[in-house]
Amino acid sequence: MTSTAAKHASMVPVVRIRSLSKSFTSTALFRRTKVPALRGIDLDLHRGEIVALVGESGSGKSTLARCLALLEAPDSGEMLVNGKDISGLKGSAARNYRSEVQMVFQDPFGSLNPAFRVEHILERALALHQPSIKSKRAEMAKLVSTVGLSPDVLSSFPHELSGGQRQRIAIARVLAAKPKVILADEPTSMLDVSVRIGVLNLLHKLRDEHGICILYVTHDLASARYLSDRIAVLNEGRIVESGESVQLLDNPRHPYTRLLVGAVPDPDRDSSQDASKRAALREQIHRWSASTTLKKHMIDESRQHWVLAGESEMN
Amino acid sequence: MSVPVLEVQDLTVEYVSDERAVRGADRVSFAIHSGEIFGLAGESGCGKSTIANSIMRLLKDPARITHGKILFEGQDVLGMDEAELRAWRWNNVAMVFQSAMNSLNPVTRIGEQFVDVIRTHRGGTRAAAVQRAEELLTMVRIDPARLRAYPHQLSGGQRQRIVIAMACALNPRLLILDEPTTALDVVVQQEILEQIRELQSELGFAILFITHDMSLMLELSDRIGIMYGGRIVELAPAPSLRHGSKHPYTQALLGAFPPLHGPKVKLTGLAEGTRFTNIKDLRQVGEGHWVAPTQAPVLTQGELP
C-alpha cells in the first residue's frame, strides 16, 4: 500500500475538486448571514479508490457529496470529473453526467417508490441510462445477483423487503447506470446492525470487481476505517486532516481528529476521554482553525497523510 | 442476596389483531440489582422497547401482557391500579425515551417543565421545585440560568441532558434509558454517557439501558441481555460477552462494529435472510452466563480481506 502515492501521481484522478466553496444564507428577522458550509475543499478520487469523508453533523460532508451530484451549486471552485468541468451542467449533459456519478442515499425506505415492483424500479434505471440493452430481464437478474439477492425479489414490492435488501436494491439501481463514481451518503446508518457489514462488504466488492471509486460519507469512524483506503476529516467546512485510513486513525494529528477518535466507544480502551481532555482539545481546535497561516503540512508522504495547521502549531 | 430492584419473570407480551397474535416478548426473564447497569441489546423489532414499555405499564392496545410477572422491589407492578401507578412512576422508575430531546414541550420554558414534574409527583412549594431544578442542571453541567430558555434555544445534546436530569429529578431507584444517544454525534454521545455515569454514582440508581449499538453497550453496562425475536438468546456479564459470546446472533452483533485499531480484518456480519426460529430456554454455561442452545453454525470472523 505504500506505493499508492507514487501510483496515483502518474494517473489522472477520476474526480478532482479544487478550492470548492459553498455557503448557505440564513435569514433571521432583520438580518441575513452567510453560513459557510464548505471552505476551499481540495479532494481527489482515483479509479478504484474508496475515500471516506468523516465529520460531525454540520461539518459539510453531505454538502460536498451533494455538490458532486449536482444537487447543490457551489459558490466557487472547480470540480473536474474525468477531466471535464461539471459545474453548471444542464439538460442532456447533466443526464449523461449522472449516469457516471450516482448516489446511494441514507434512507432505503424513502428512496424506492413504494407503488412499483423492484423490476419496474430497475427497468426505469436501465431504460434511462443504458437504452441499448435489449434483454432487460436478463440484465436485471444479473444486477440483483451482483448485489447478493436472488432474482425472486424482482417481483416484490419495496415494503416486502427488509432494510438491508432495500438498500441492496438501491445499489442495484445505481449499478444499472454503470457509474464510475458512487457517492454513498451514510448508506448503512438506517440499517439494522447485523446487516450493515454486508452492505459495506458489497460496496467493497463493487470497487474490487468494477473499479468503481466510492466517496463514503459517514460519521462512523470505525466503518470508515473498515471500508475506505483514505479518510478525509471535515470540520466546519474544511478538510483538516487526510491520509490512509489505518495510519490516520493510529496517529491522528489534528485536535479535531483526536477528539473524534477519542469519542468512539471502545470496550478495550482502559480509560475514556474525560471532560477536561475534551475541553482542552476543543480549545485547541478553536486555536488551530483561527490561525492565519493555515496550510497543509505533510506528515507522511508515502501514506499521503497531511494535516491543516498554522505555522506555530507545527513547530 | 437482597431483593433485586426489578425482576421480570416469564414476561410474554402479545400484539393481538383480528386474525393473529404476534409475540413482542416471549417468556423473558431477568433481574436488575441495586446500582447495576443492565443492558438490553437487539435490532429493531426484537422486543426491547416492548419490555421497557411493559415495565412502565405504558403498553396500549393491541398489546397485551398475557403471561408473567414484573416485580419492583418485590411489589407487583402488573397489579397496580391507575392511582398507584401514578404515584409509582417517576418517583420510583423514570424513563428516557428514544429521541427524548424532542419530548420537551416547545412552548414552555425549561424551568416550568421541571417545576411541573416535581410538584405533580412530589408536591412542595414552587421555590423548592425551582431550587431542585437548579441543582439538577448544575449536575448535568448546564448553567442554571438556562431554566429561562425554551427548548429550541438549546442544542440537541443539551436538551438530551435536560431530559435525563428531569428523569432523575425525584431520585428514582431505576432509570430506563431507551436508545438515549441515537441521533447524537459521537462526541456529544460520549458526554451524555459520562453524565449518566456521574449521576448514577451520585444518586445510586439502577439502569436498564436499551440500544442496538454493541460497542456503546459494552462500554456502559455491567450485564447484558441479547434479544432476538422477542426472546433473550444470551445473558452474560459484559466482559464474558465481549470475549466469549456463545450465540451466533450475539457474534453477528459484535461483528457489526469494526475495530478502530489493529490490522484490518474482514467481518461477515449476519447473512441476508438468516433467521433463528424456535429459540430454546436459556441454559447456564458459565458464571452468570446463560445461552439459548442453537444448532446454527458459529460464524467465522477475522479472515483477511
mmCIF file with all atom_site columns, N, CA and C in Angstrom, chain A residues 254-307:
data_model
loop_
_atom_site.group_PDB
_atom_site.id
_atom_site.type_symbol
_atom_site.label_atom_id
_atom_site.label_alt_id
_atom_site.label_comp_id
_atom_site.label_asym_id
_atom_site.label_entity_id
_atom_site.label_seq_id
_atom_site.pdbx_PDB_ins_code
_atom_site.Cartn_x
_atom_site.Cartn_y
_atom_site.Cartn_z
_atom_site.occupancy
_atom_site.B_iso_or_equiv
_atom_site.pdbx_formal_charge
_atom_site.auth_seq_id
_atom_site.auth_comp_id
_atom_site.auth_asym_id
_atom_site.auth_atom_id
_atom_site.pdbx_PDB_model_num
ATOM 1   N N  . HIS A 1 254 ? -4.478  16.268 14.059 1.00 0.00 ? 254 HIS A N  1
ATOM 2   C CA . HIS A 1 254 ? -5.317  17.441 14.303 1.00 0.00 ? 254 HIS A CA 1
ATOM 3   C C  . HIS A 1 254 ? -6.161  17.227 15.567 1.00 0.00 ? 254 HIS A C  1
ATOM 4   N N  . PRO A 1 255 ? -6.316  18.245 16.404 1.00 0.00 ? 255 PRO A N  1
ATOM 5   C CA . PRO A 1 255 ? -7.097  18.053 17.636 1.00 0.00 ? 255 PRO A CA 1
ATOM 6   C C  . PRO A 1 255 ? -8.541  17.584 17.358 1.00 0.00 ? 255 PRO A C  1
ATOM 7   N N  . TYR A 1 256 ? -9.095  17.996 16.232 1.00 0.00 ? 256 TYR A N  1
ATOM 8   C CA . TYR A 1 256 ? -10.469 17.566 15.933 1.00 0.00 ? 256 TYR A CA 1
ATOM 9   C C  . TYR A 1 256 ? -10.522 16.065 15.661 1.00 0.00 ? 256 TYR A C  1
ATOM 10  N N  . THR A 1 257 ? -9.550  15.570 14.893 1.00 0.00 ? 257 THR A N  1
ATOM 11  C CA . THR A 1 257 ? -9.492  14.126 14.644 1.00 0.00 ? 257 THR A CA 1
ATOM 12  C C  . THR A 1 257 ? -9.296  13.387 15.964 1.00 0.00 ? 257 THR A C  1
ATOM 13  N N  . ARG A 1 258 ? -8.440  13.950 16.830 1.00 0.00 ? 258 ARG A N  1
ATOM 14  C CA . ARG A 1 258 ? -8.182  13.289 18.109 1.00 0.00 ? 258 ARG A CA 1
ATOM 15  C C  . ARG A 1 258 ? -9.426  13.274 18.972 1.00 0.00 ? 258 ARG A C  1
ATOM 16  N N  . LEU A 1 259 ? -10.207 14.362 18.905 1.00 0.00 ? 259 LEU A N  1
ATOM 17  C CA . LEU A 1 259 ? -11.469 14.414 19.660 1.00 0.00 ? 259 LEU A CA 1
ATOM 18  C C  . LEU A 1 259 ? -12.420 13.327 19.170 1.00 0.00 ? 259 LEU A C  1
ATOM 19  N N  . LEU A 1 260 ? -12.533 13.200 17.845 1.00 0.00 ? 260 LEU A N  1
ATOM 20  C CA . LEU A 1 260 ? -13.440 12.183 17.283 1.00 0.00 ? 260 LEU A CA 1
ATOM 21  C C  . LEU A 1 260 ? -12.980 10.774 17.644 1.00 0.00 ? 260 LEU A C  1
ATOM 22  N N  . VAL A 1 261 ? -11.693 10.510 17.450 1.00 0.00 ? 261 VAL A N  1
ATOM 23  C CA . VAL A 1 261 ? -11.173 9.168  17.722 1.00 0.00 ? 261 VAL A CA 1
ATOM 24  C C  . VAL A 1 261 ? -11.397 8.813  19.192 1.00 0.00 ? 261 VAL A C  1
ATOM 25  N N  . GLY A 1 262 ? -11.176 9.791  20.066 1.00 0.00 ? 262 GLY A N  1
ATOM 26  C CA . GLY A 1 262 ? -11.338 9.529  21.497 1.00 0.00 ? 262 GLY A CA 1
ATOM 27  C C  . GLY A 1 262 ? -12.778 9.316  21.909 1.00 0.00 ? 262 GLY A C  1
ATOM 28  N N  . ALA A 1 263 ? -13.717 9.749  21.073 1.00 0.00 ? 263 ALA A N  1
ATOM 29  C CA . ALA A 1 263 ? -15.130 9.657  21.458 1.00 0.00 ? 263 ALA A CA 1
ATOM 30  C C  . ALA A 1 263 ? -15.775 8.362  20.999 1.00 0.00 ? 263 ALA A C  1
ATOM 31  N N  . VAL A 1 264 ? -15.095 7.604  20.135 1.00 0.00 ? 264 VAL A N  1
ATOM 32  C CA . VAL A 1 264 ? -15.687 6.350  19.671 1.00 0.00 ? 264 VAL A CA 1
ATOM 33  C C  . VAL A 1 264 ? -15.690 5.356  20.830 1.00 0.00 ? 264 VAL A C  1
ATOM 34  N N  . PRO A 1 265 ? -16.858 4.785  21.146 1.00 0.00 ? 265 PRO A N  1
ATOM 35  C CA . PRO A 1 265 ? -16.889 3.826  22.245 1.00 0.00 ? 265 PRO A CA 1
ATOM 36  C C  . PRO A 1 265 ? -16.003 2.625  21.926 1.00 0.00 ? 265 PRO A C  1
ATOM 37  N N  . ASP A 1 266 ? -15.145 2.285  22.847 1.00 0.00 ? 266 ASP A N  1
ATOM 38  C CA . ASP A 1 266 ? -14.213 1.195  22.603 1.00 0.00 ? 266 ASP A CA 1
ATOM 39  C C  . ASP A 1 266 ? -14.057 0.404  23.897 1.00 0.00 ? 266 ASP A C  1
ATOM 40  N N  . PRO A 1 267 ? -14.656 -0.792 23.954 1.00 0.00 ? 267 PRO A N  1
ATOM 41  C CA . PRO A 1 267 ? -14.639 -1.559 25.194 1.00 0.00 ? 267 PRO A CA 1
ATOM 42  C C  . PRO A 1 267 ? -13.239 -1.966 25.619 1.00 0.00 ? 267 PRO A C  1
ATOM 43  N N  . ASP A 1 268 ? -12.296 -1.973 24.684 1.00 0.00 ? 268 ASP A N  1
ATOM 44  C CA . ASP A 1 268 ? -10.955 -2.424 25.033 1.00 0.00 ? 268 ASP A CA 1
ATOM 45  C C  . ASP A 1 268 ? -10.076 -1.310 25.575 1.00 0.00 ? 268 ASP A C  1
ATOM 46  N N  . ARG A 1 269 ? -10.591 -0.078 25.502 1.00 0.00 ? 269 ARG A N  1
ATOM 47  C CA . ARG A 1 269 ? -9.764  1.036  25.952 1.00 0.00 ? 269 ARG A CA 1
ATOM 48  C C  . ARG A 1 269 ? -9.782  1.098  27.480 1.00 0.00 ? 269 ARG A C  1
ATOM 49  N N  . ASP A 1 270 ? -8.651  1.447  28.069 1.00 0.00 ? 270 ASP A N  1
ATOM 50  C CA . ASP A 1 270 ? -8.577  1.469  29.531 1.00 0.00 ? 270 ASP A CA 1
ATOM 51  C C  . ASP A 1 270 ? -9.393  2.615  30.099 1.00 0.00 ? 270 ASP A C  1
ATOM 52  N N  . SER A 1 271 ? -9.082  3.826  29.658 1.00 0.00 ? 271 SER A N  1
ATOM 53  C CA . SER A 1 271 ? -9.784  4.954  30.253 1.00 0.00 ? 271 SER A CA 1
ATOM 54  C C  . SER A 1 271 ? -10.441 5.762  29.153 1.00 0.00 ? 271 SER A C  1
ATOM 55  N N  . SER A 1 272 ? -11.639 6.211  29.425 1.00 0.00 ? 272 SER A N  1
ATOM 56  C CA . SER A 1 272 ? -12.365 7.009  28.463 1.00 0.00 ? 272 SER A CA 1
ATOM 57  C C  . SER A 1 272 ? -11.813 8.432  28.478 1.00 0.00 ? 272 SER A C  1
ATOM 58  N N  . GLN A 1 273 ? -11.941 9.111  27.364 1.00 0.00 ? 273 GLN A N  1
ATOM 59  C CA . GLN A 1 273 ? -11.524 10.511 27.278 1.00 0.00 ? 273 GLN A CA 1
ATOM 60  C C  . GLN A 1 273 ? -12.377 11.324 28.248 1.00 0.00 ? 273 GLN A C  1
ATOM 61  N N  . ASP A 1 274 ? -11.761 12.041 29.166 1.00 0.00 ? 274 ASP A N  1
ATOM 62  C CA . ASP A 1 274 ? -12.590 12.741 30.146 1.00 0.00 ? 274 ASP A CA 1
ATOM 63  C C  . ASP A 1 274 ? -12.883 14.176 29.732 1.00 0.00 ? 274 ASP A C  1
ATOM 64  N N  . ALA A 1 275 ? -13.713 14.829 30.538 1.00 0.00 ? 275 ALA A N  1
ATOM 65  C CA . ALA A 1 275 ? -14.223 16.142 30.165 1.00 0.00 ? 275 ALA A CA 1
ATOM 66  C C  . ALA A 1 275 ? -13.102 17.169 30.019 1.00 0.00 ? 275 ALA A C  1
ATOM 67  N N  . SER A 1 276 ? -12.097 17.092 30.895 1.00 0.00 ? 276 SER A N  1
ATOM 68  C CA . SER A 1 276 ? -11.048 18.107 30.837 1.00 0.00 ? 276 SER A CA 1
ATOM 69  C C  . SER A 1 276 ? -10.226 17.936 29.555 1.00 0.00 ? 276 SER A C  1
ATOM 70  N N  . LYS A 1 277 ? -10.037 16.668 29.153 1.00 0.00 ? 277 LYS A N  1
ATOM 71  C CA . LYS A 1 277 ? -9.285  16.418 27.929 1.00 0.00 ? 277 LYS A CA 1
ATOM 72  C C  . LYS A 1 277 ? -10.060 16.935 26.715 1.00 0.00 ? 277 LYS A C  1
ATOM 73  N N  . ARG A 1 278 ? -11.389 16.696 26.758 1.00 0.00 ? 278 ARG A N  1
ATOM 74  C CA . ARG A 1 278 ? -12.224 17.193 25.658 1.00 0.00 ? 278 ARG A CA 1
ATOM 75  C C  . ARG A 1 278 ? -12.184 18.701 25.578 1.00 0.00 ? 278 ARG A C  1
ATOM 76  N N  . ALA A 1 279 ? -12.268 19.361 26.750 1.00 0.00 ? 279 ALA A N  1
ATOM 77  C CA . ALA A 1 279 ? -12.254 20.825 26.769 1.00 0.00 ? 279 ALA A CA 1
ATOM 78  C C  . ALA A 1 279 ? -10.931 21.338 26.203 1.00 0.00 ? 279 ALA A C  1
ATOM 79  N N  . ALA A 1 280 ? -9.824  20.667 26.575 1.00 0.00 ? 280 ALA A N  1
ATOM 80  C CA . ALA A 1 280 ? -8.513  21.081 26.079 1.00 0.00 ? 280 ALA A CA 1
ATOM 81  C C  . ALA A 1 280 ? -8.441  20.937 24.562 1.00 0.00 ? 280 ALA A C  1
ATOM 82  N N  . LEU A 1 281 ? -8.994  19.810 24.054 1.00 0.00 ? 281 LEU A N  1
ATOM 83  C CA . LEU A 1 281 ? -8.978  19.599 22.606 1.00 0.00 ? 281 LEU A CA 1
ATOM 84  C C  . LEU A 1 281 ? -9.837  20.642 21.893 1.00 0.00 ? 281 LEU A C  1
ATOM 85  N N  . ARG A 1 282 ? -11.009 20.930 22.482 1.00 0.00 ? 282 ARG A N  1
ATOM 86  C CA . ARG A 1 282 ? -11.897 21.943 21.883 1.00 0.00 ? 282 ARG A CA 1
ATOM 87  C C  . ARG A 1 282 ? -11.187 23.280 21.756 1.00 0.00 ? 282 ARG A C  1
ATOM 88  N N  . GLU A 1 283 ? -10.471 23.633 22.828 1.00 0.00 ? 283 GLU A N  1
ATOM 89  C CA . GLU A 1 283 ? -9.772  24.918 22.846 1.00 0.00 ? 283 GLU A CA 1
ATOM 90  C C  . GLU A 1 283 ? -8.690  24.907 21.758 1.00 0.00 ? 283 GLU A C  1
ATOM 91  N N  . GLN A 1 284 ? -8.030  23.750 21.618 1.00 0.00 ? 284 GLN A N  1
ATOM 92  C CA . GLN A 1 284 ? -7.001  23.619 20.578 1.00 0.00 ? 284 GLN A CA 1
ATOM 93  C C  . GLN A 1 284 ? -7.583  23.719 19.170 1.00 0.00 ? 284 GLN A C  1
ATOM 94  N N  . ILE A 1 285 ? -8.754  23.065 18.980 1.00 0.00 ? 285 ILE A N  1
ATOM 95  C CA . ILE A 1 285 ? -9.401  23.109 17.665 1.00 0.00 ? 285 ILE A CA 1
ATOM 96  C C  . ILE A 1 285 ? -9.665  24.558 17.295 1.00 0.00 ? 285 ILE A C  1
ATOM 97  N N  . HIS A 1 286 ? -10.172 25.299 18.278 1.00 0.00 ? 286 HIS A N  1
ATOM 98  C CA . HIS A 1 286 ? -10.505 26.697 18.043 1.00 0.00 ? 286 HIS A CA 1
ATOM 99  C C  . HIS A 1 286 ? -9.251  27.482 17.645 1.00 0.00 ? 286 HIS A C  1
ATOM 100 N N  . ARG A 1 287 ? -8.176  27.236 18.399 1.00 0.00 ? 287 ARG A N  1
ATOM 101 C CA . ARG A 1 287 ? -6.932  27.958 18.137 1.00 0.00 ? 287 ARG A CA 1
ATOM 102 C C  . ARG A 1 287 ? -6.383  27.584 16.753 1.00 0.00 ? 287 ARG A C  1
ATOM 103 N N  . TRP A 1 288 ? -6.400  26.289 16.438 1.00 0.00 ? 288 TRP A N  1
ATOM 104 C CA . TRP A 1 288 ? -5.880  25.843 15.150 1.00 0.00 ? 288 TRP A CA 1
ATOM 105 C C  . TRP A 1 288 ? -6.668  26.469 14.000 1.00 0.00 ? 288 TRP A C  1
ATOM 106 N N  . SER A 1 289 ? -7.998  26.479 14.115 1.00 0.00 ? 289 SER A N  1
ATOM 107 C CA . SER A 1 289 ? -8.778  26.931 12.965 1.00 0.00 ? 289 SER A CA 1
ATOM 108 C C  . SER A 1 289 ? -8.744  28.453 12.844 1.00 0.00 ? 289 SER A C  1
ATOM 109 N N  . ALA A 1 290 ? -8.376  29.155 13.937 1.00 0.00 ? 290 ALA A N  1
ATOM 110 C CA . ALA A 1 290 ? -8.307  30.610 13.860 1.00 0.00 ? 290 ALA A CA 1
ATOM 111 C C  . ALA A 1 290 ? -6.961  31.085 13.327 1.00 0.00 ? 290 ALA A C  1
ATOM 112 N N  . SER A 1 291 ? -6.017  30.171 13.178 1.00 0.00 ? 291 SER A N  1
ATOM 113 C CA . SER A 1 291 ? -4.678  30.541 12.736 1.00 0.00 ? 291 SER A CA 1
ATOM 114 C C  . SER A 1 291 ? -4.720  31.220 11.366 1.00 0.00 ? 291 SER A C  1
ATOM 115 N N  . THR A 1 292 ? -3.839  32.201 11.192 1.00 0.00 ? 292 THR A N  1
ATOM 116 C CA . THR A 1 292 ? -3.836  32.939 9.923  1.00 0.00 ? 292 THR A CA 1
ATOM 117 C C  . THR A 1 292 ? -2.876  32.314 8.922  1.00 0.00 ? 292 THR A C  1
ATOM 118 N N  . THR A 1 293 ? -2.065  31.386 9.389  1.00 0.00 ? 293 THR A N  1
ATOM 119 C CA . THR A 1 293 ? -1.068  30.800 8.490  1.00 0.00 ? 293 THR A CA 1
ATOM 120 C C  . THR A 1 293 ? -1.417  29.356 8.139  1.00 0.00 ? 293 THR A C  1
ATOM 121 N N  . LEU A 1 294 ? -2.730  29.063 8.015  1.00 0.00 ? 294 LEU A N  1
ATOM 122 C CA . LEU A 1 294 ? -3.161  27.695 7.735  1.00 0.00 ? 294 LEU A CA 1
ATOM 123 C C  . LEU A 1 294 ? -2.564  27.181 6.437  1.00 0.00 ? 294 LEU A C  1
ATOM 124 N N  . LYS A 1 295 ? -1.915  26.039 6.508  1.00 0.00 ? 295 LYS A N  1
ATOM 125 C CA . LYS A 1 295 ? -1.540  25.370 5.273  1.00 0.00 ? 295 LYS A CA 1
ATOM 126 C C  . LYS A 1 295 ? -1.363  23.882 5.530  1.00 0.00 ? 295 LYS A C  1
ATOM 127 N N  . LYS A 1 296 ? -1.330  23.111 4.437  1.00 0.00 ? 296 LYS A N  1
ATOM 128 C CA . LYS A 1 296 ? -1.194  21.666 4.595  1.00 0.00 ? 296 LYS A CA 1
ATOM 129 C C  . LYS A 1 296 ? 0.230   21.310 4.973  1.00 0.00 ? 296 LYS A C  1
ATOM 130 N N  . HIS A 1 297 ? 0.376   20.538 6.027  1.00 0.00 ? 297 HIS A N  1
ATOM 131 C CA . HIS A 1 297 ? 1.698   20.056 6.416  1.00 0.00 ? 297 HIS A CA 1
ATOM 132 C C  . HIS A 1 297 ? 1.731   18.559 6.206  1.00 0.00 ? 297 HIS A C  1
ATOM 133 N N  . MET A 1 298 ? 2.682   18.108 5.402  1.00 0.00 ? 298 MET A N  1
ATOM 134 C CA . MET A 1 298 ? 2.785   16.673 5.139  1.00 0.00 ? 298 MET A CA 1
ATOM 135 C C  . MET A 1 298 ? 3.383   15.973 6.351  1.00 0.00 ? 298 MET A C  1
ATOM 136 N N  . ILE A 1 299 ? 2.738   14.891 6.796  1.00 0.00 ? 299 ILE A N  1
ATOM 137 C CA . ILE A 1 299 ? 3.257   14.133 7.941  1.00 0.00 ? 299 ILE A CA 1
ATOM 138 C C  . ILE A 1 299 ? 3.989   12.913 7.420  1.00 0.00 ? 299 ILE A C  1
ATOM 139 N N  . ASP A 1 300 ? 3.358   12.230 6.455  1.00 0.00 ? 300 ASP A N  1
ATOM 140 C CA . ASP A 1 300 ? 3.950   11.021 5.904  1.00 0.00 ? 300 ASP A CA 1
ATOM 141 C C  . ASP A 1 300 ? 3.636   10.991 4.415  1.00 0.00 ? 300 ASP A C  1
ATOM 142 N N  . GLU A 1 301 ? 4.646   11.301 3.622  1.00 0.00 ? 301 GLU A N  1
ATOM 143 C CA . GLU A 1 301 ? 4.463   11.447 2.183  1.00 0.00 ? 301 GLU A CA 1
ATOM 144 C C  . GLU A 1 301 ? 3.915   10.156 1.564  1.00 0.00 ? 301 GLU A C  1
ATOM 145 N N  . SER A 1 302 ? 4.485   9.007  1.959  1.00 0.00 ? 302 SER A N  1
ATOM 146 C CA . SER A 1 302 ? 4.116   7.753  1.291  1.00 0.00 ? 302 SER A CA 1
ATOM 147 C C  . SER A 1 302 ? 2.676   7.368  1.603  1.00 0.00 ? 302 SER A C  1
ATOM 148 N N  . ARG A 1 303 ? 2.165   7.810  2.728  1.00 0.00 ? 303 ARG A N  1
ATOM 149 C CA . ARG A 1 303 ? 0.778   7.470  3.076  1.00 0.00 ? 303 ARG A CA 1
ATOM 150 C C  . ARG A 1 303 ? -0.164  8.655  2.890  1.00 0.00 ? 303 ARG A C  1
ATOM 151 N N  . GLN A 1 304 ? 0.319   9.653  2.196  1.00 0.00 ? 304 GLN A N  1
ATOM 152 C CA . GLN A 1 304 ? -0.483  10.843 1.887  1.00 0.00 ? 304 GLN A CA 1
ATOM 153 C C  . GLN A 1 304 ? -1.133  11.448 3.112  1.00 0.00 ? 304 GLN A C  1
ATOM 154 N N  . HIS A 1 305 ? -0.465  11.349 4.244  1.00 0.00 ? 305 HIS A N  1
ATOM 155 C CA . HIS A 1 305 ? -1.038  11.860 5.482  1.00 0.00 ? 305 HIS A CA 1
ATOM 156 C C  . HIS A 1 305 ? -0.607  13.306 5.688  1.00 0.00 ? 305 HIS A C  1
ATOM 157 N N  . TRP A 1 306 ? -1.609  14.220 5.636  1.00 0.00 ? 306 TRP A N  1
ATOM 158 C CA . TRP A 1 306 ? -1.280  15.615 5.916  1.00 0.00 ? 306 TRP A CA 1
ATOM 159 C C  . TRP A 1 306 ? -2.292  16.209 6.876  1.00 0.00 ? 306 TRP A C  1
ATOM 160 N N  . VAL A 1 307 ? -1.921  17.337 7.453  1.00 0.00 ? 307 VAL A N  1
ATOM 161 C CA . VAL A 1 307 ? -2.815  17.998 8.395  1.00 0.00 ? 307 VAL A CA 1
ATOM 162 C C  . VAL A 1 307 ? -2.821  19.494 8.088  1.00 0.00 ? 307 VAL A C  1
#
